[in-house]
Amino acid sequence: MLLLGIESSCDETSVALCREGNLLSNVVHTQIPLHRRFGGVVPELASRNHLTAILPVLDEALQRAGVTLPEVEALGVTHAPGLIGSLLVGLSTAKALAFFLCRPLVGVHHLEAHLLSPLIEHPELQPPYLALLVSGGHTLLVEVTAVGDYLVLGRTVDDAVGEAFDKVAVVLGLPYPGGREIETLAGRGNPEAMAFPRAKMGPGDLDFSFSGLKTAVVLYCRRNPDFRDKAADLAASFQEAAVETLLAKTERALEKRNLPALCLCGGVAANTCLRERAAAMSARRGLLFAVPSPALCGDNAGMIAFTAWQALKAGRPSPLGLAAAASLPLPTRPC
Ligand code: KG4
Ligand code: ZN
């Protein structure tokens, strides 16, 4: 089945084509340069930019896949969660195409798509697995019991880990979004130079907290006027604390749930330090480990098309009246 996927939940306009779950094209137009001077995503600018980008991105995705619009057999689109104005652009486009082509429409939960993204390049991976979903807006530990059935084991009680990377980058004078910039700077620094806190929460707790770590970096910079001379050590010590915190909870979840595989997903899963440490931990515990290639970690329509394909196989198309939603819990399978 040839499926066309659309993603527009935040600041990436993306269209992808997949056939039987194999990606034929995955075009991503990022708005980062537009939002950079504001230090974060401006929702109104984001939705307007999706509007101008969506049709050229659609054309490019079709062209790169070597297919034409009438050949498309079904449409998948992110309908929640995200910025409502941004979601509406992708959803309206998908509905118009589904109506015009007389093809089924599948509404995709954005976080479900991140959770299934490791399956795209790892056919050997099968649920159940533990997924650490780390992005600019979310930090979740999820047991993927089956496709369509997700048990949230832990989540951040304040900042998402990507948000902490971005805020620390601002303090260090690095451009938005700062995750990759911090990683590059950290490569030249000593991760043990500064002892930043690792939030532990309760002993059996699987939740995360990153606001204390972020505040510790901010306070260090305020108290040390020469902090710019130590920027590499700061970045390395911050990254070390963030990665250690993520993996400590991940290991605790693995112990509790006794799952055979570990996956990383979301924008922060592109971080090499996190990938290497998670791979080493999985090897030590004898687990299968999977992480998408960096292009499939950030927001992209490839994972939306793939998830829609999975939903259609399970017989879960959506009505044309499907609504966009700024927030929506992850689906669980009724028992
Ligand atoms: O999943 P994503 O593209 O968008 C959503 O937030 O949904 O994630 C973006 C986040 C940003 O906070 C960005 O700084 C972070 O992922 N990020 C990284 C790296 N690449 C992107 N964080 C740490 N290391 C990276 N290499
Ligand atoms: Zn995302």
Short mmCIF file of C-alpha atoms and ligand atoms in Angstrom, two decimals:
data_model
loop_
_atom_site.label_atom_id
_atom_site.label_comp_id
_atom_site.label_asym_id
_atom_site.label_seq_id
_atom_site.Cartn_x
_atom_site.Cartn_y
_atom_site.Cartn_z
CA MET A 1 0.00 0.00 0.00
CA LEU A 2 1.31 3.46 -0.95
CA LEU A 3 0.77 5.86 1.93
CA LEU A 4 1.33 9.61 2.11
CA GLY A 5 2.14 11.08 5.55
CA ILE A 6 1.93 14.72 6.69
CA GLU A 7 3.48 16.28 9.82
CA SER A 8 2.99 19.91 10.91
CA SER A 9 2.54 19.77 14.70
CA CYS A 10 5.28 22.26 15.61
CA ASP A 11 7.96 23.95 13.49
CA GLU A 12 8.65 21.32 10.83
CA THR A 13 6.54 20.97 7.69
CA SER A 14 7.06 17.46 6.41
CA VAL A 15 5.59 15.09 3.82
CA ALA A 16 6.67 11.48 3.27
CA LEU A 17 5.69 8.50 1.14
CA CYS A 18 5.97 4.90 2.23
CA ARG A 19 5.10 1.61 0.57
CA GLU A 20 4.36 -1.29 2.92
CA GLY A 21 6.21 0.57 5.69
CA ASN A 22 9.34 1.30 3.58
CA LEU A 23 10.08 5.01 3.18
CA LEU A 24 10.30 6.22 -0.42
CA SER A 25 10.80 9.89 0.51
CA ASN A 26 10.74 12.01 3.67
CA VAL A 27 11.00 15.77 2.99
CA VAL A 28 11.36 18.07 6.00
CA HIS A 29 11.15 21.86 5.77
CA THR A 30 12.34 23.33 9.06
CA GLN A 31 11.30 26.75 10.37
CA ILE A 32 14.28 27.04 12.73
CA PRO A 33 15.78 30.12 10.97
CA LEU A 34 12.38 31.86 11.28
CA HIS A 35 12.07 31.32 15.05
CA ARG A 36 15.77 31.59 15.97
CA ARG A 37 15.72 35.33 16.71
CA PHE A 38 12.87 34.80 19.20
CA GLY A 39 14.71 31.98 21.03
CA GLY A 40 11.73 29.61 20.61
CA VAL A 41 8.76 28.74 18.41
CA VAL A 42 6.23 31.57 17.84
CA PRO A 43 2.93 29.70 17.21
CA GLU A 44 1.33 32.27 14.89
CA LEU A 45 4.45 32.49 12.70
CA ALA A 46 4.67 28.70 12.67
CA SER A 47 1.14 28.15 11.33
CA ARG A 48 1.55 30.84 8.66
CA ASN A 49 4.82 29.30 7.51
CA HIS A 50 3.28 25.80 7.35
CA LEU A 51 0.65 27.27 5.03
CA THR A 52 3.22 28.53 2.51
CA ALA A 53 5.47 25.45 2.80
CA ILE A 54 3.00 22.56 2.70
CA LEU A 55 2.27 22.35 -1.06
CA PRO A 56 5.91 22.77 -2.26
CA VAL A 57 6.96 20.13 0.32
CA LEU A 58 4.17 17.83 -0.92
CA ASP A 59 5.34 18.23 -4.55
CA GLU A 60 8.95 17.53 -3.60
CA ALA A 61 8.03 14.41 -1.60
CA LEU A 62 6.03 13.00 -4.54
CA GLN A 63 8.83 13.80 -6.96
CA ARG A 64 11.57 12.24 -4.80
CA ALA A 65 9.44 9.10 -4.34
CA GLY A 66 8.81 8.95 -8.11
CA VAL A 67 5.03 8.67 -7.69
CA THR A 68 2.02 10.79 -8.60
CA LEU A 69 -0.83 11.90 -6.34
CA PRO A 70 -3.51 9.58 -7.84
CA GLU A 71 -1.30 6.57 -7.00
CA VAL A 72 -1.54 7.36 -3.25
CA GLU A 73 -3.81 4.78 -1.57
CA ALA A 74 -4.18 6.29 1.93
CA LEU A 75 -3.25 9.39 3.93
CA GLY A 76 -1.80 9.65 7.43
CA VAL A 77 -1.58 12.94 9.31
CA THR A 78 -0.59 14.17 12.77
CA HIS A 79 -3.79 15.42 14.42
CA ALA A 80 -2.53 15.67 18.04
CA PRO A 81 -0.80 16.79 20.19
CA GLY A 82 0.88 20.03 19.11
CA LEU A 83 0.32 23.70 18.32
CA ILE A 84 -3.30 23.90 17.24
CA GLY A 85 -2.81 26.36 14.35
CA SER A 86 0.10 24.30 13.02
CA LEU A 87 -1.78 20.98 13.32
CA LEU A 88 -4.74 22.44 11.41
CA VAL A 89 -2.63 23.18 8.32
CA GLY A 90 -1.49 19.57 7.94
CA LEU A 91 -4.85 18.13 8.91
CA SER A 92 -6.82 20.32 6.49
CA THR A 93 -4.41 19.43 3.68
CA ALA A 94 -4.73 15.71 4.42
CA LYS A 95 -8.53 15.91 4.60
CA ALA A 96 -8.73 17.81 1.29
CA LEU A 97 -6.51 15.20 -0.42
CA ALA A 98 -8.43 12.26 1.14
CA PHE A 99 -11.76 13.76 0.01
CA PHE A 100 -10.55 14.60 -3.48
CA LEU A 101 -8.80 11.25 -4.05
CA CYS A 102 -11.52 9.22 -2.23
CA ARG A 103 -8.88 7.54 -0.04
CA PRO A 104 -8.93 6.60 3.67
CA LEU A 105 -7.57 9.10 6.21
CA VAL A 106 -5.69 8.07 9.36
CA GLY A 107 -5.17 10.51 12.24
CA VAL A 108 -1.84 9.86 13.96
CA HIS A 109 -0.86 10.70 17.54
CA HIS A 110 2.50 12.47 17.23
CA LEU A 111 4.01 10.73 20.26
CA GLU A 112 2.85 7.32 19.07
CA ALA A 113 4.74 8.00 15.84
CA HIS A 114 7.94 8.81 17.78
CA LEU A 115 7.45 5.62 19.84
CA LEU A 116 7.13 3.45 16.71
CA SER A 117 9.90 5.26 14.78
CA PRO A 118 12.63 2.77 15.88
CA LEU A 119 10.73 0.00 14.03
CA ILE A 120 11.19 1.73 10.65
CA GLU A 121 14.87 0.81 10.30
CA HIS A 122 14.91 -2.16 12.71
CA PRO A 123 12.60 -4.91 11.42
CA GLU A 124 14.13 -7.29 14.00
CA LEU A 125 12.56 -5.18 16.77
CA GLN A 126 9.08 -6.16 17.99
CA PRO A 127 6.98 -5.00 20.95
CA PRO A 128 7.16 -5.29 23.88
CA TYR A 129 10.00 -2.79 24.35
CA LEU A 130 10.88 0.12 26.59
CA ALA A 131 11.05 3.49 24.80
CA LEU A 132 12.76 6.57 26.16
CA LEU A 133 11.09 9.43 24.27
CA VAL A 134 13.17 12.58 24.57
CA SER A 135 12.29 15.76 22.68
CA GLY A 136 11.89 19.51 23.11
CA GLY A 137 8.39 19.12 24.53
CA HIS A 138 8.38 15.63 26.10
CA THR A 139 10.41 13.29 28.27
CA LEU A 140 8.64 9.96 28.69
CA LEU A 141 9.43 6.39 29.60
CA VAL A 142 6.88 4.22 27.81
CA GLU A 143 6.31 0.50 27.69
CA VAL A 144 5.29 -0.23 24.09
CA THR A 145 3.21 -3.31 24.84
CA ALA A 146 1.92 -3.64 21.28
CA VAL A 147 1.31 -1.31 18.34
CA GLY A 148 -1.58 0.82 19.63
CA ASP A 149 -1.02 0.01 23.31
CA TYR A 150 1.25 2.25 25.37
CA LEU A 151 1.84 2.30 29.10
CA VAL A 152 3.44 5.52 30.37
CA LEU A 153 5.82 4.53 33.19
CA GLY A 154 7.38 7.93 33.84
CA ARG A 155 7.42 11.51 32.61
CA THR A 156 9.02 14.83 33.42
CA VAL A 157 7.35 16.79 36.19
CA ASP A 158 8.75 20.10 34.86
CA ASP A 159 11.03 20.80 31.87
CA ALA A 160 11.52 18.34 29.01
CA VAL A 161 15.16 17.36 28.61
CA GLY A 162 15.37 19.04 25.16
CA GLU A 163 14.00 22.22 26.73
CA ALA A 164 16.80 22.06 29.32
CA PHE A 165 19.41 21.68 26.53
CA ASP A 166 17.84 24.67 24.73
CA LYS A 167 17.73 26.87 27.85
CA VAL A 168 21.31 26.09 28.84
CA ALA A 169 22.36 26.89 25.27
CA VAL A 170 20.73 30.35 25.58
CA VAL A 171 22.70 31.01 28.80
CA LEU A 172 25.91 30.03 27.00
CA GLY A 173 25.05 32.34 24.09
CA LEU A 174 24.48 29.51 21.59
CA PRO A 175 21.78 29.70 18.87
CA TYR A 176 18.34 28.07 19.21
CA PRO A 177 17.68 25.14 19.28
CA GLY A 178 20.75 24.42 21.35
CA GLY A 179 20.85 20.62 21.71
CA ARG A 180 23.27 19.93 18.90
CA GLU A 181 25.33 23.04 19.73
CA ILE A 182 25.71 21.87 23.34
CA GLU A 183 26.75 18.43 22.13
CA THR A 184 29.43 19.90 19.85
CA LEU A 185 30.77 22.20 22.59
CA ALA A 186 30.69 19.35 25.13
CA GLY A 187 32.99 17.35 22.86
CA ARG A 188 35.81 19.78 23.78
CA GLY A 189 35.04 19.87 27.53
CA ASN A 190 35.54 17.83 30.69
CA PRO A 191 32.27 16.17 31.83
CA GLU A 192 33.57 16.00 35.40
CA ALA A 193 34.61 19.67 35.67
CA MET A 194 31.41 20.75 37.46
CA ALA A 195 29.23 18.59 39.71
CA PHE A 196 25.70 19.45 38.59
CA PRO A 197 22.77 17.78 40.42
CA ARG A 198 21.00 14.60 39.26
CA ALA A 199 17.36 14.80 40.34
CA LYS A 200 16.48 11.45 41.90
CA MET A 201 12.84 12.00 42.95
CA GLY A 202 11.33 9.15 45.04
CA PRO A 203 13.25 5.85 45.32
CA GLY A 204 10.86 3.80 43.14
CA ASP A 205 9.87 6.73 41.01
CA LEU A 206 10.27 6.70 37.22
CA ASP A 207 9.51 10.42 36.75
CA PHE A 208 12.12 12.97 35.70
CA SER A 209 12.91 16.55 36.70
CA PHE A 210 15.25 18.84 34.76
CA SER A 211 14.48 22.30 36.11
CA GLY A 212 16.93 21.91 39.04
CA LEU A 213 19.76 21.00 36.68
CA LYS A 214 18.94 23.94 34.42
CA THR A 215 18.83 26.32 37.43
CA ALA A 216 22.17 24.97 38.71
CA VAL A 217 23.80 25.89 35.38
CA VAL A 218 22.19 29.35 35.41
CA LEU A 219 23.36 29.98 39.01
CA TYR A 220 26.89 28.81 38.16
CA CYS A 221 27.00 31.34 35.31
CA ARG A 222 25.73 34.15 37.55
CA ARG A 223 28.32 33.39 40.25
CA ASN A 224 31.23 32.98 37.84
CA PRO A 225 31.55 36.01 35.53
CA ASP A 226 34.29 34.17 33.58
CA PHE A 227 31.88 31.30 32.73
CA ARG A 228 32.30 31.87 28.98
CA ASP A 229 35.95 30.75 29.29
CA LYS A 230 34.65 27.47 30.72
CA ALA A 231 31.75 27.03 28.28
CA ALA A 232 33.00 23.67 26.96
CA ASP A 233 33.36 22.24 30.49
CA LEU A 234 29.92 23.63 31.40
CA ALA A 235 28.31 22.04 28.35
CA ALA A 236 30.06 18.71 28.97
CA SER A 237 29.14 18.66 32.69
CA PHE A 238 25.52 19.59 31.92
CA GLN A 239 25.22 16.92 29.20
CA GLU A 240 26.77 14.33 31.53
CA ALA A 241 24.22 15.12 34.28
CA ALA A 242 21.28 15.06 31.82
CA VAL A 243 22.31 11.76 30.19
CA GLU A 244 23.05 10.11 33.55
CA THR A 245 19.65 11.17 34.90
CA LEU A 246 17.86 9.82 31.81
CA LEU A 247 19.65 6.50 31.91
CA ALA A 248 19.34 5.98 35.68
CA LYS A 249 15.53 6.08 35.36
CA THR A 250 15.63 4.01 32.20
CA GLU A 251 17.63 1.29 33.96
CA ARG A 252 15.21 1.39 36.88
CA ALA A 253 12.27 0.91 34.48
CA LEU A 254 14.04 -2.01 32.79
CA GLU A 255 14.54 -3.67 36.16
CA LYS A 256 10.90 -3.15 37.12
CA ARG A 257 9.31 -4.28 33.87
CA ASN A 258 11.79 -6.91 32.70
CA LEU A 259 11.53 -5.93 29.02
CA PRO A 260 13.70 -7.52 26.28
CA ALA A 261 14.54 -4.37 24.29
CA LEU A 262 15.33 -0.67 24.72
CA CYS A 263 14.69 2.11 22.18
CA LEU A 264 15.44 5.82 22.08
CA CYS A 265 13.31 8.26 20.08
CA GLY A 266 12.63 12.00 19.71
CA GLY A 267 14.97 14.88 18.83
CA VAL A 268 17.35 14.42 21.79
CA ALA A 269 17.87 10.77 20.72
CA ALA A 270 20.20 12.26 18.07
CA ASN A 271 22.67 12.97 20.91
CA THR A 272 25.75 10.76 20.47
CA CYS A 273 26.59 10.59 24.17
CA LEU A 274 23.05 9.39 25.00
CA ARG A 275 23.05 6.88 22.12
CA GLU A 276 26.44 5.40 23.08
CA ARG A 277 25.63 5.13 26.79
CA ALA A 278 22.20 3.60 26.13
CA ALA A 279 23.76 1.10 23.69
CA ALA A 280 26.40 0.15 26.28
CA MET A 281 23.76 -0.27 29.00
CA SER A 282 21.64 -2.47 26.70
CA ALA A 283 24.66 -4.64 25.82
CA ARG A 284 25.51 -5.01 29.53
CA ARG A 285 21.95 -6.13 30.25
CA GLY A 286 21.74 -8.40 27.18
CA LEU A 287 18.96 -6.33 25.57
CA LEU A 288 18.21 -5.55 21.96
CA PHE A 289 18.90 -1.83 21.39
CA ALA A 290 17.43 0.34 18.62
CA VAL A 291 17.53 4.05 17.87
CA PRO A 292 16.42 5.74 14.62
CA SER A 293 19.04 7.45 12.44
CA PRO A 294 19.23 11.17 13.36
CA ALA A 295 16.94 12.25 10.48
CA LEU A 296 14.15 10.08 11.93
CA CYS A 297 14.69 11.26 15.53
CA GLY A 298 13.41 14.82 15.00
CA ASP A 299 9.92 15.61 13.74
CA ASN A 300 9.32 14.09 10.29
CA ALA A 301 6.44 12.73 8.23
CA GLY A 302 8.19 9.40 7.63
CA MET A 303 7.24 8.23 11.11
CA ILE A 304 3.67 9.52 10.55
CA ALA A 305 3.27 7.57 7.30
CA PHE A 306 4.74 4.46 8.97
CA THR A 307 2.38 4.74 11.98
CA ALA A 308 -0.64 5.31 9.72
CA TRP A 309 0.32 2.17 7.80
CA GLN A 310 0.41 0.22 11.08
CA ALA A 311 -3.00 1.65 12.06
CA LEU A 312 -4.54 0.75 8.70
CA LYS A 313 -3.21 -2.81 8.95
CA ALA A 314 -5.01 -2.98 12.31
CA GLY A 315 -8.17 -1.59 10.66
CA ARG A 316 -8.12 1.80 12.34
CA PRO A 317 -8.98 4.51 9.74
CA SER A 318 -10.34 7.87 10.96
CA PRO A 319 -13.49 9.77 9.95
CA LEU A 320 -13.11 12.81 7.65
CA GLY A 321 -14.49 14.90 10.53
CA LEU A 322 -11.37 14.14 12.60
CA ALA A 323 -10.48 17.08 14.87
CA ALA A 324 -7.07 18.51 15.76
CA ALA A 325 -6.21 18.51 19.48
CA ALA A 326 -3.48 20.44 21.29
CA SER A 327 -3.21 17.66 23.86
CA LEU A 328 -4.36 14.04 23.83
CA PRO A 329 -3.34 11.00 25.94
CA LEU A 330 -1.49 8.19 24.20
CA PRO A 331 -3.78 5.37 23.03
CA THR A 332 -4.10 2.25 25.14
CA ARG A 333 -5.75 -0.94 23.95
CA PRO A 334 -8.93 -1.69 25.87
CA CYS A 335 -8.62 -5.04 27.67
O1 KG4 B 1 11.62 15.86 18.48
P1 KG4 B 1 12.08 17.25 18.17
O2 KG4 B 1 12.69 17.50 16.81
O3 KG4 B 1 10.91 18.28 18.33
C1 KG4 B 1 10.02 18.25 19.37
O4 KG4 B 1 10.35 18.88 20.39
O5 KG4 B 1 8.96 17.56 19.20
O6 KG4 B 1 13.13 17.64 19.31
C2 KG4 B 1 13.77 18.89 19.34
C3 KG4 B 1 14.69 18.93 20.54
C4 KG4 B 1 15.28 20.30 20.79
O7 KG4 B 1 15.15 20.61 22.15
C5 KG4 B 1 16.75 20.11 20.40
O8 KG4 B 1 17.63 20.98 21.08
C6 KG4 B 1 16.98 18.68 20.78
O9 KG4 B 1 15.79 18.02 20.37
N1 KG4 B 1 18.14 18.09 20.11
C7 KG4 B 1 19.22 17.64 20.76
C8 KG4 B 1 20.13 17.19 19.76
N2 KG4 B 1 19.54 17.39 18.54
C9 KG4 B 1 18.31 17.93 18.77
N3 KG4 B 1 19.51 17.58 22.07
C10 KG4 B 1 20.70 17.07 22.43
N4 KG4 B 1 21.64 16.64 21.54
C11 KG4 B 1 21.37 16.68 20.20
N5 KG4 B 1 22.28 16.25 19.32
ZN ZN B 2 8.15 15.44 18.09
#
